[in-house]
């Protein structure tokens, strides 16, 4: 994009008219004649951002005059948009505001901003103004870096593999080296805790505020993408790739939010750390190791949930269903199920499922009969899509859904749920596979809230229990399903297992089956709204966005729960905008900018020297 085009965009966003936008762009172009081409484009853009920021305090023309005089003072300023000495860029920014305010006759603002010098303790009555200034500076200094840097980060294929130390794999090592280079480039310290957690630090007071993210991602097995998931392409303002939202996206604006706090040089009551964990998608051993080897933060802000604040987390549960062999029994059933499979992880809504069966009665119209049954079932369930294909003497059923995170099953559509629910309507032979499909289809199927499984439960503040049918496969010769409930306060693992086993016992007795079930469950996590961390983050959201929203309870298992009083602050702007684990996962550049503004404002509010 050319300079004049970008200039118009920036200035129009600052409510400068089209004619004046063009005039200002021309004037800044004139002021930078003769500078090195290596610096001139970035500096022009920085100047425009500074001007746009100034307009929130003063009128445009005096700000332009002040900034023009500053430009004439020396060409050495042309390097501030990309040199590591960020404090120089902030000082130019601060002095521009002072000069503009004085020029406009607003000596009060000029005097206040003049006190915002490096090393100073900002008085409480001026902290909100300082926060506003920081947010504008963040956008001016680092806004253009967010998209390209996230794109680069997404190219590291840091897939989480169970039962191994992923953080030592080559892609994790390359990502760690890249993060270290980025941190040191903006004057921040870098340390790795055995590769399990990478830590970026801005030193301040004795207490610690931690921003918690993770750099490992889930795989893309069974998903269809319109853009390659490991290339980080930027398409129509979207940075696309696996991990864009969960959870590499927040790493970049968080890094630069901390850098902005370093640049300003103001006194901070707390040390600020950005943590990048590397086993979030597997066993959480990363954070457990970190907490044994590092000081515990006073405040922990995860970036793996939903704005305005995710202050409650349902318990993560895993129900394993298996079907033992029944031997050969005479049967008049019409269909025999040979196999059933789908899904890659209990925590991901499966996009596809497949089943193979044969007709026990040889009929020429067997395929069309099954296709008609599938069509009729799909008509009664409008979101369902099931195809039928003849493969030799067998018939292959395929179901197609919409992937997503198991914590928000209503945002996706479970292909295995459709497939098992349909199979349960057929006259299946009750062998190990037939009994298995019938039980799953009738007890779970398309339901999201555990009604037919007997585990439905609702908590006043935390909402409903949800269930995701995540995986079906053959394990050690046994049909096996993994269900992933997310459980609010009020139900224990023992209670859930008792209810599930009661349902299994009733089914086994009626069908002559040998289904068995086991249940494992963690603990829910809940942080009161009245505490300082939650109330500060809610206030920050309101100040930055101008909107009021209620705090969120999630079904997701977030690592912030491992920290005392930990909560999450984004990155999803709402529950229905959470694109974690989905095909074509992305973050928009505008979202990245907003996350950065919110993060720098929140960190400042918590560490402003109270």
Coordinates of C-alpha atoms in Angstrom, one line a residue:
X1 CA 0.0 0.0 0.0
X2 CA 1.4 3.4 -0.9
X3 CA 2.1 6.1 1.6
X4 CA -0.7 8.5 0.6
X5 CA -3.2 5.6 0.7
X6 CA -2.1 4.6 4.1
X7 CA -2.1 8.2 5.3
X8 CA -5.7 8.6 4.3
X9 CA -6.7 5.5 6.2
X10 CA -4.9 6.6 9.4
X11 CA -6.1 10.2 9.4
X12 CA -9.7 9.3 8.4
X13 CA -9.8 7.0 11.4
X14 CA -8.8 10.0 13.5
X15 CA -11.8 11.9 12.1
X16 CA -9.7 14.2 9.8
X17 CA -11.5 15.2 6.6
X18 CA -10.5 13.8 3.2
X19 CA -9.2 17.2 2.0
X20 CA -7.1 17.7 5.1
X21 CA -5.9 14.1 5.0
X22 CA -4.4 14.7 1.6
X23 CA -2.9 18.0 2.6
X24 CA -1.3 16.5 5.7
X25 CA 0.1 13.6 3.8
X26 CA 1.6 16.0 1.3
X27 CA 3.2 18.1 4.0
X28 CA 4.7 15.2 5.8
X29 CA 6.1 13.9 2.5
X30 CA 7.7 17.3 2.0
X31 CA 9.2 17.3 5.5
X32 CA 10.9 13.9 4.9
X33 CA 12.5 14.7 1.5
X34 CA 16.1 13.8 1.5
X35 CA 15.9 11.2 4.3
X36 CA 17.2 7.6 3.6
X37 CA 14.6 5.6 1.8
X38 CA 15.3 2.8 4.3
X39 CA 13.6 4.9 7.0
X40 CA 11.3 7.4 5.3
X41 CA 8.2 5.2 4.7
X42 CA 8.1 3.9 8.3
X43 CA 8.8 7.3 9.7
X44 CA 6.0 8.9 7.7
X45 CA 3.6 6.3 9.0
X46 CA 4.8 6.7 12.6
X47 CA 4.3 10.5 12.3
X48 CA 0.8 10.0 11.1
X49 CA 0.0 7.7 14.0
X50 CA 1.5 10.2 16.4
X51 CA -0.7 12.9 14.8
X52 CA -3.8 10.7 15.0
X53 CA -3.1 10.0 18.7
X54 CA -2.6 13.7 19.3
X55 CA -6.0 14.5 17.8
X56 CA -7.7 12.8 20.8
X57 CA -6.2 15.6 22.9
X58 CA -6.0 18.6 20.5
X59 CA -7.2 19.9 17.2
X60 CA -5.4 18.7 14.0
X61 CA -3.7 21.8 12.7
X62 CA -1.8 22.8 15.8
X63 CA -0.7 19.2 16.2
X64 CA 0.5 19.2 12.6
X65 CA 2.4 22.4 13.2
X66 CA 4.0 21.1 16.3
X67 CA 5.0 17.8 14.7
X68 CA 6.3 19.6 11.6
X69 CA 8.6 21.8 13.7
X70 CA 9.8 18.6 15.4
X71 CA 10.6 17.0 12.1
X72 CA 12.6 20.1 11.1
X73 CA 14.7 19.8 14.2
X74 CA 16.7 16.8 12.9
X75 CA 16.5 13.9 10.6
X76 CA 17.9 11.4 13.1
X77 CA 14.4 10.8 14.4
X78 CA 13.7 8.9 11.1
X79 CA 15.0 5.6 12.6
X80 CA 12.7 5.4 15.7
X81 CA 10.0 3.3 14.1
X82 CA 12.2 0.2 13.9
X83 CA 15.3 0.7 16.0
X84 CA 15.4 -1.3 19.3
X85 CA 15.7 1.9 21.5
X86 CA 11.9 2.1 22.0
X87 CA 12.3 4.7 24.8
X88 CA 13.5 7.2 22.1
X89 CA 10.3 6.6 20.1
X90 CA 8.2 7.1 23.2
X91 CA 10.0 10.3 24.2
X92 CA 9.3 11.7 20.7
X93 CA 5.7 10.7 21.0
X94 CA 5.4 12.4 24.5
X95 CA 7.1 15.6 23.4
X96 CA 4.9 15.7 20.3
X97 CA 1.8 15.7 22.5
X98 CA 3.2 18.3 24.8
X99 CA 4.1 20.6 21.9
X100 CA 0.8 20.1 20.3
X101 CA -1.1 20.8 23.5
X102 CA 0.9 24.0 24.1
X103 CA 0.3 25.1 20.6
X104 CA -3.4 24.6 21.0
X105 CA -3.4 26.6 24.2
X106 CA -4.1 23.6 26.4
X107 CA -1.4 24.2 29.0
X108 CA -3.1 21.8 31.5
X109 CA -2.7 18.7 29.3
X110 CA 0.8 19.9 28.4
X111 CA 1.8 20.2 32.0
X112 CA 0.4 16.7 32.9
X113 CA 2.1 15.0 30.0
X114 CA 5.3 16.8 30.8
X115 CA 5.3 14.9 34.2
X116 CA 5.1 11.5 32.4
X117 CA 8.8 11.3 32.1
X118 CA 10.9 8.1 32.3
X119 CA 11.5 6.9 35.9
X120 CA 8.5 8.8 37.2
X121 CA 5.7 7.5 39.4
X122 CA 2.5 8.5 37.7
X123 CA 0.0 9.9 40.3
X124 CA -3.2 8.0 40.6
X125 CA -5.4 10.8 39.3
X126 CA -3.4 10.8 36.0
X127 CA -3.2 7.0 35.5
X128 CA -6.2 6.9 33.2
X129 CA -4.8 9.6 30.9
X130 CA -1.5 7.8 31.0
X131 CA -3.3 4.6 30.0
X132 CA -4.9 6.3 27.0
X133 CA -1.5 7.6 25.9
X134 CA 0.1 4.2 26.2
X135 CA -2.6 2.6 24.1
X136 CA -2.1 5.2 21.3
X137 CA 1.6 4.7 21.5
X138 CA 1.3 0.9 21.3
X139 CA -0.7 1.3 18.0
X140 CA 1.7 3.9 16.6
X141 CA 4.9 2.0 17.5
X142 CA 3.9 -1.7 17.1
X143 CA 0.6 -1.9 15.3
X144 CA 2.1 -2.6 11.9
X145 CA 4.2 -5.5 13.3
X146 CA 1.3 -7.5 14.7
X147 CA 0.1 -9.2 11.5
X148 CA 3.5 -10.1 9.9
X149 CA 4.9 -11.3 13.2
X150 CA 1.9 -13.6 13.9
X151 CA 2.2 -14.9 10.4
X152 CA 5.8 -15.8 11.0
X153 CA 5.0 -17.4 14.3
X154 CA 2.3 -19.6 12.7
X155 CA 4.9 -21.1 10.4
X156 CA 6.4 -23.1 13.2
X157 CA 4.6 -26.4 13.1
X158 CA 4.5 -26.9 16.9
X159 CA 1.9 -29.8 17.0
X160 CA 1.3 -31.2 20.4
X161 CA 2.0 -35.0 20.4
X162 CA 1.0 -37.0 23.5
X163 CA 3.4 -38.9 25.7
X164 CA 6.6 -37.1 24.5
X165 CA 8.6 -34.0 25.4
X166 CA 7.4 -31.8 22.5
X167 CA 9.4 -28.8 23.7
X168 CA 12.6 -30.4 22.5
X169 CA 11.4 -31.1 19.0
X170 CA 13.0 -29.0 16.2
X171 CA 10.0 -26.8 15.5
X172 CA 9.6 -25.9 19.1
X173 CA 13.3 -25.1 19.4
X174 CA 13.1 -22.8 16.3
X175 CA 10.1 -21.1 17.7
X176 CA 11.8 -20.5 21.0
X177 CA 14.8 -19.0 19.3
X178 CA 12.5 -16.7 17.3
X179 CA 10.7 -15.6 20.5
X180 CA 14.1 -14.9 22.2
X181 CA 15.2 -12.8 19.3
X182 CA 11.9 -10.8 19.3
X183 CA 12.1 -10.2 23.1
X184 CA 15.6 -9.0 23.1
X185 CA 15.0 -6.8 20.1
X186 CA 12.6 -4.7 22.3
X187 CA 14.8 -4.8 25.4
X188 CA 13.1 -7.6 27.3
X189 CA 14.8 -10.4 29.1
X190 CA 14.3 -14.0 27.9
X191 CA 14.6 -17.3 29.9
X192 CA 13.4 -20.8 29.2
X193 CA 12.5 -23.3 31.9
X194 CA 13.9 -26.5 30.3
X195 CA 11.9 -25.6 27.1
X196 CA 8.6 -26.3 28.9
X197 CA 7.8 -22.7 29.5
X198 CA 9.5 -19.7 27.8
X199 CA 9.5 -16.5 29.9
X200 CA 9.9 -12.9 28.7
X201 CA 10.3 -10.4 31.5
X202 CA 10.1 -6.6 32.2
X203 CA 11.6 -6.0 35.6
X204 CA 9.7 -3.9 38.0
X205 CA 8.6 -4.3 41.6
X206 CA 8.8 -7.4 43.7
X207 CA 5.3 -8.7 42.9
X208 CA 4.7 -10.5 39.6
X209 CA 2.0 -10.1 37.0
X210 CA 2.0 -12.9 34.5
X211 CA 0.5 -13.1 31.0
X212 CA 0.0 -16.8 30.3
X213 CA -0.1 -18.1 26.7
X214 CA 0.9 -21.3 25.0
X215 CA 2.9 -22.0 21.8
X216 CA 1.8 -25.6 21.1
X217 CA -1.2 -26.3 18.9
X218 CA -3.5 -29.2 18.0
X219 CA -3.3 -31.0 14.7
X220 CA -5.5 -30.5 11.6
X221 CA -6.4 -34.1 11.1
X222 CA -9.8 -34.6 9.5
X223 CA -10.2 -30.9 8.7
X224 CA -10.6 -29.1 5.4
X225 CA -8.9 -25.7 5.1
X226 CA -9.2 -23.1 2.4
X227 CA -5.7 -21.8 3.3
X228 CA -2.7 -23.9 4.2
X229 CA -2.8 -24.3 8.0
X230 CA 1.0 -24.0 8.4
X231 CA 1.8 -21.0 6.2
X232 CA 0.3 -18.1 8.2
X233 CA -1.2 -16.4 5.2
X234 CA -2.7 -12.9 5.6
X235 CA -6.0 -12.9 3.6
X236 CA -8.4 -9.9 3.7
X237 CA -7.1 -8.7 7.0
X238 CA -7.1 -12.2 8.6
X239 CA -4.0 -14.0 9.7
X240 CA -4.9 -17.6 9.0
X241 CA -3.3 -20.8 10.4
X242 CA -3.4 -23.4 13.1
X243 CA -2.9 -21.6 16.4
X244 CA -3.9 -18.1 15.2
X245 CA -6.4 -17.9 18.0
X246 CA -5.4 -20.8 20.2
X247 CA -3.0 -19.6 21.3
X248 CA -0.2 -18.0 19.3
X249 CA -2.3 -15.0 18.3
X250 CA -2.2 -13.4 21.8
X251 CA 1.6 -13.9 22.1
X252 CA 2.4 -11.1 19.7
X253 CA 0.3 -8.2 21.0
X254 CA 1.2 -9.2 24.6
X255 CA 4.9 -9.1 23.8
X256 CA 4.5 -5.6 22.3
X257 CA 2.2 -4.4 25.1
X258 CA 5.0 -5.2 27.6
X259 CA 7.5 -3.5 25.2
X260 CA 5.4 -0.4 25.3
X261 CA 5.5 -0.4 29.1
X262 CA 9.3 -0.7 28.9
X263 CA 9.5 2.2 26.3
X264 CA 7.6 4.6 28.6
X265 CA 10.0 4.0 31.5
X266 CA 7.4 4.8 34.1
X267 CA 7.7 3.2 37.6
X268 CA 5.9 -0.1 37.9
X269 CA 4.9 -1.7 41.2
X270 CA 5.2 -5.2 39.7
X271 CA 7.5 -7.2 37.4
X272 CA 5.7 -8.3 34.3
X273 CA 6.2 -11.7 32.6
X274 CA 4.9 -13.2 29.4
X275 CA 4.8 -17.0 29.7
X276 CA 4.7 -19.2 26.6
X277 CA 3.9 -22.7 27.7
X278 CA 4.6 -25.7 25.5
X279 CA 2.4 -28.6 26.7
X280 CA -1.0 -26.9 27.1
X281 CA -2.6 -29.2 24.5
X282 CA -1.4 -32.4 26.1
X283 CA -0.7 -32.9 29.9
X284 CA 0.0 -29.4 31.3
X285 CA 3.3 -30.7 32.7
X286 CA 4.8 -27.4 31.4
X287 CA 3.1 -25.1 33.8
X288 CA 3.3 -27.6 36.7
X289 CA 7.1 -27.6 36.1
X290 CA 7.2 -23.8 36.0
X291 CA 5.3 -23.4 39.2
X292 CA 7.8 -25.7 41.0
X293 CA 10.8 -23.7 39.7
X294 CA 9.7 -20.0 39.6
X295 CA 8.0 -17.6 41.9
X296 CA 4.2 -17.7 41.9
X297 CA 2.7 -14.6 40.3
X298 CA 0.4 -12.3 42.4
X299 CA -1.9 -12.0 39.3
X300 CA -2.1 -14.4 36.4
X301 CA -3.9 -13.3 33.2
X302 CA -4.4 -16.2 30.8
X303 CA -4.9 -15.4 27.1
X304 CA -6.8 -18.5 26.2
X305 CA -10.4 -17.7 26.9
X306 CA -13.0 -15.0 26.1
X307 CA -13.3 -11.3 26.8
X308 CA -14.2 -9.4 28.9
X309 CA -13.0 -11.9 31.6
X310 CA -13.2 -15.7 31.8
X311 CA -13.4 -16.1 35.6
X312 CA -14.9 -19.6 35.8
X313 CA -13.8 -22.9 34.2
X314 CA -15.8 -26.0 34.2
X315 CA -14.1 -29.2 35.2
X316 CA -12.6 -31.3 32.4
X317 CA -14.0 -34.9 32.4
X318 CA -13.3 -37.9 30.2
X319 CA -15.8 -40.8 29.9
X320 CA -14.5 -43.9 28.1
X321 CA -17.0 -46.3 26.6
X322 CA -16.0 -49.7 25.5
X323 CA -17.9 -52.7 24.0
X324 CA -16.7 -56.2 24.7
X325 CA -17.2 -59.1 22.3
X326 CA -20.5 -60.9 22.5
X327 CA -19.6 -63.9 20.4
X328 CA -21.8 -65.1 17.6
X329 CA -25.6 -65.2 18.2
X330 CA -28.4 -66.0 15.8
X331 CA -30.0 -62.8 14.7
X332 CA -32.8 -61.6 12.3
X333 CA -31.4 -58.1 12.2
X334 CA -31.3 -56.4 8.9
X335 CA -27.9 -54.7 9.2
X336 CA -24.5 -55.7 10.5
X337 CA -22.1 -52.9 11.5
X338 CA -18.4 -53.7 10.6
X339 CA -16.7 -50.5 11.7
X340 CA -17.2 -47.0 13.0
X341 CA -14.6 -44.3 13.4
X342 CA -14.0 -40.6 13.6
X343 CA -12.5 -37.7 15.5
X344 CA -8.9 -37.1 16.6
X345 CA -9.2 -35.8 20.2
X346 CA -11.8 -35.7 22.9
X347 CA -11.4 -31.9 23.0
X348 CA -12.2 -31.3 19.3
X349 CA -15.7 -31.5 17.7
X350 CA -15.3 -34.1 14.9
X351 CA -15.9 -32.8 11.4
X352 CA -16.3 -36.3 9.9
X353 CA -17.3 -39.8 10.8
X354 CA -17.4 -43.0 8.8
X355 CA -19.2 -46.4 9.3
X356 CA -19.1 -49.6 7.2
X357 CA -22.0 -52.0 7.3
X358 CA -23.5 -54.8 5.3
X359 CA -27.1 -55.8 4.6
X360 CA -27.8 -59.3 6.1
X361 CA -30.6 -59.7 3.5
X362 CA -29.4 -59.7 -0.1
X363 CA -31.6 -57.1 -1.9
X364 CA -30.9 -55.3 -5.2
X365 CA -32.2 -52.1 -3.7
X366 CA -30.1 -52.2 -0.5
X367 CA -28.1 -49.1 -1.3
X368 CA -31.1 -47.0 -2.3
X369 CA -33.0 -48.2 0.8
X370 CA -30.2 -47.1 3.1
X371 CA -29.8 -43.9 1.3
X372 CA -33.5 -43.2 1.7
X373 CA -33.3 -43.8 5.4
X374 CA -30.3 -41.5 5.7
X375 CA -32.1 -38.8 3.7
X376 CA -35.2 -39.0 5.8
X377 CA -33.2 -38.8 9.0
X378 CA -31.2 -35.8 7.7
X379 CA -34.5 -34.0 6.7
X380 CA -35.6 -34.3 10.4
X381 CA -32.1 -33.0 11.5
X382 CA -31.5 -30.1 9.0
X383 CA -27.8 -29.5 9.9
X384 CA -26.9 -33.2 9.3
X385 CA -25.2 -34.5 6.1
X386 CA -24.8 -38.2 5.6
X387 CA -23.7 -39.9 2.4
X388 CA -24.0 -43.6 1.3
X389 CA -21.6 -45.3 -1.0
X390 CA -21.5 -48.9 -2.3
X391 CA -18.0 -50.5 -1.7
X392 CA -18.1 -54.0 -3.0
X393 CA -20.6 -55.9 -0.8
X394 CA -20.4 -53.2 1.9
X395 CA -22.0 -49.8 2.3
X396 CA -20.0 -46.9 3.6
X397 CA -21.7 -44.1 5.5
X398 CA -20.0 -40.8 5.9
X399 CA -21.2 -37.9 8.1
X400 CA -20.0 -34.4 7.8
X401 CA -20.2 -31.7 10.5
X402 CA -18.4 -28.5 11.6
X403 CA -15.3 -28.7 13.8
X404 CA -14.6 -26.6 16.9
X405 CA -13.7 -26.7 20.5
X406 CA -15.4 -29.2 22.8
X407 CA -15.9 -26.5 25.4
X408 CA -18.4 -24.8 23.1
X409 CA -20.2 -27.6 21.3
X410 CA -23.0 -25.4 20.2
X411 CA -20.5 -23.5 18.0
X412 CA -19.8 -26.7 15.9
X413 CA -21.8 -29.6 14.6
X414 CA -20.7 -33.1 15.6
X415 CA -20.5 -35.5 12.7
X416 CA -20.1 -38.5 15.0
X417 CA -23.2 -37.5 16.9
X418 CA -25.2 -37.5 13.7
X419 CA -23.7 -40.8 12.5
X420 CA -24.3 -42.7 15.8
X421 CA -27.8 -41.2 16.2
X422 CA -28.7 -42.4 12.7
X423 CA -27.2 -45.8 13.2
X424 CA -29.2 -46.3 16.4
X425 CA -32.4 -46.0 14.3
X426 CA -31.4 -49.0 12.2
X427 CA -32.1 -52.6 12.9
X428 CA -28.5 -53.5 13.8
X429 CA -27.2 -56.9 14.8
X430 CA -26.3 -56.6 18.5
X431 CA -22.7 -57.7 18.4
X432 CA -19.8 -55.7 19.9
X433 CA -20.1 -52.9 17.2
X434 CA -23.9 -52.9 16.9
X435 CA -24.4 -52.7 20.7
X436 CA -21.7 -50.0 20.9
X437 CA -23.3 -47.8 18.1
X438 CA -26.8 -48.3 19.6
X439 CA -25.7 -47.3 23.1
X440 CA -23.7 -44.2 21.9
X441 CA -26.4 -43.1 19.5
X442 CA -29.2 -43.4 22.1
X443 CA -27.3 -42.1 25.1
X444 CA -25.3 -39.3 23.4
X445 CA -26.1 -38.9 19.7
X446 CA -26.8 -35.3 18.8
X447 CA -27.3 -34.1 22.4
X448 CA -25.0 -31.5 23.9
X449 CA -26.0 -31.5 27.5
X450 CA -25.9 -35.1 28.8
X451 CA -29.6 -35.6 29.2
X452 CA -30.0 -39.2 28.0
X453 CA -26.7 -40.1 29.6
X454 CA -28.1 -39.1 32.9
X455 CA -25.5 -36.4 33.8
X456 CA -27.3 -33.2 32.9
X457 CA -26.6 -30.4 35.4
X458 CA -26.8 -26.6 35.6
X459 CA -25.1 -24.2 38.0
X460 CA -26.5 -20.7 38.5
X461 CA -23.3 -18.9 37.7
X462 CA -21.4 -21.4 35.6
X463 CA -24.2 -22.7 33.3
X464 CA -24.9 -26.1 31.9
X465 CA -22.7 -29.2 31.7
X466 CA -21.8 -30.0 28.1
X467 CA -20.7 -33.2 26.4
X468 CA -18.6 -33.7 23.2
X469 CA -18.4 -37.1 21.5
X470 CA -14.8 -36.6 20.5
X471 CA -13.4 -39.9 19.3
X472 CA -14.6 -43.3 18.2
X473 CA -12.0 -45.9 17.2
X474 CA -10.9 -49.6 17.6
X475 CA -8.4 -49.9 20.5
X476 CA -6.9 -53.3 21.2
X477 CA -9.7 -55.0 19.2
X478 CA -12.4 -53.2 21.2
X479 CA -14.7 -50.5 20.0
X480 CA -13.9 -47.4 22.1
X481 CA -15.4 -43.9 22.4
X482 CA -14.1 -40.9 24.3
X483 CA -16.7 -38.4 25.6
X484 CA -15.5 -35.1 26.9
X485 CA -17.9 -33.4 29.4
X486 CA -17.2 -30.0 30.8
X487 CA -18.7 -29.9 34.3
X488 CA -19.8 -26.9 36.4
X489 CA -19.7 -26.8 40.2
X490 CA -22.1 -29.2 41.8
X491 CA -21.2 -32.7 40.4
X492 CA -18.4 -35.0 41.5
X493 CA -16.6 -37.6 39.5
X494 CA -18.2 -40.3 41.7
X495 CA -21.7 -39.0 41.1
X496 CA -21.1 -38.8 37.3
X497 CA -19.7 -42.3 37.1
X498 CA -22.6 -43.7 39.2
X499 CA -25.1 -42.2 36.8
X500 CA -23.3 -43.3 33.6
X501 CA -22.9 -46.9 34.9
X502 CA -26.6 -47.0 35.8
X503 CA -27.5 -46.1 32.2
X504 CA -25.0 -48.7 30.9
X505 CA -26.4 -51.4 33.2
X506 CA -30.0 -50.8 32.0
X507 CA -28.9 -50.9 28.3
X508 CA -26.8 -54.1 28.8
X509 CA -29.7 -55.8 30.5
X510 CA -32.2 -54.9 27.7
X511 CA -29.9 -55.5 24.8
X512 CA -27.8 -58.3 26.0
X513 CA -24.7 -56.2 25.5
X514 CA -21.4 -55.8 27.3
X515 CA -20.9 -52.1 27.4
X516 CA -18.6 -50.7 30.2
X517 CA -17.8 -47.1 31.1
X518 CA -15.2 -45.3 33.2
X519 CA -15.1 -41.7 34.3
X520 CA -12.3 -39.3 35.2
X521 CA -12.8 -35.7 36.2
X522 CA -10.8 -32.7 37.4
X523 CA -12.0 -29.8 39.6
X524 CA -13.9 -26.7 38.4
X525 CA -12.3 -23.3 38.9
X526 CA -14.1 -20.1 40.0
X527 CA -12.8 -16.6 40.8
X528 CA -15.2 -14.1 42.4
X529 CA -16.0 -10.9 40.4
X530 CA -15.4 -8.8 43.5
X531 CA -11.6 -9.4 43.5
X532 CA -9.1 -6.8 42.3
X533 CA -8.0 -8.8 39.2
X534 CA -11.5 -9.5 37.8
X535 CA -12.8 -6.0 38.6
X536 CA -9.8 -4.3 37.0
X537 CA -10.0 -6.4 33.8
X538 CA -13.8 -5.6 33.6
X539 CA -13.1 -1.9 34.0
X540 CA -10.3 -2.1 31.4
X541 CA -12.6 -3.7 28.9
X542 CA -15.2 -1.0 29.5
X543 CA -12.7 1.9 29.1
X544 CA -11.1 0.6 26.0
X545 CA -14.2 -0.7 24.1
X546 CA -16.9 1.6 25.5
X547 CA -19.1 -1.5 26.2
X548 CA -20.2 -3.3 29.3
X549 CA -20.2 -7.1 29.3
X550 CA -20.6 -9.7 31.9
X551 CA -17.7 -12.0 32.9
X552 CA -17.6 -15.4 31.2
X553 CA -17.6 -19.0 32.5
X554 CA -16.1 -21.4 30.0
X555 CA -16.2 -25.2 29.5
X556 CA -12.6 -25.0 28.3
X557 CA -9.8 -26.3 30.5
X558 CA -7.5 -23.3 30.7
X559 CA -4.1 -23.4 32.3
X560 CA -4.8 -20.2 34.3
X561 CA -6.6 -22.5 36.8
X562 CA -3.3 -23.9 37.9
X563 CA -2.3 -20.4 39.3
X564 CA -3.9 -19.0 42.4
X565 CA -6.8 -16.7 41.4
X566 CA -5.9 -17.0 37.7
X567 CA -8.4 -15.8 35.1
X568 CA -8.4 -15.3 31.3
X569 CA -8.6 -12.1 29.3
X570 CA -9.4 -13.0 25.7
X571 CA -8.4 -13.5 23.0
X572 CA -11.9 -14.4 21.7
X573 CA -14.1 -11.3 21.6
X574 CA -17.2 -13.4 22.4
X575 CA -18.0 -17.1 22.8
X576 CA -19.4 -17.3 19.3
X577 CA -16.2 -15.8 17.9
X578 CA -13.9 -18.5 19.4
X579 CA -12.3 -20.2 16.4
X580 CA -10.0 -22.4 18.5
X581 CA -9.3 -25.9 17.0
X582 CA -11.6 -25.1 14.0
X583 CA -10.8 -25.3 10.2
X584 CA -9.6 -21.9 8.8
X585 CA -8.6 -20.7 12.3
X586 CA -7.7 -17.0 12.2
X587 CA -7.3 -13.7 14.0
X588 CA -8.0 -10.4 12.3
X589 CA -5.4 -7.7 12.4
X590 CA -8.0 -5.4 14.0
X591 CA -8.5 -8.1 16.7
X592 CA -4.8 -8.2 17.4
X593 CA -4.6 -4.4 17.7
X594 CA -7.5 -4.4 20.2
X595 CA -6.0 -7.2 22.2
X596 CA -2.8 -5.2 22.4
X597 CA -4.6 -2.1 23.6
X598 CA -6.5 -4.1 26.2
X599 CA -3.4 -5.8 27.4
X600 CA -1.3 -2.7 27.8
X601 CA -4.1 -0.9 29.6
X602 CA -4.7 -3.9 31.9
X603 CA -1.1 -4.3 32.8
X604 CA -0.8 -0.6 33.4
X605 CA -3.8 -0.6 35.7
X606 CA -2.4 -3.4 37.8
X607 CA 1.2 -2.2 37.9
X608 CA 0.8 1.6 38.1
X609 CA 2.5 1.9 41.4
X610 CA -0.4 1.7 43.9

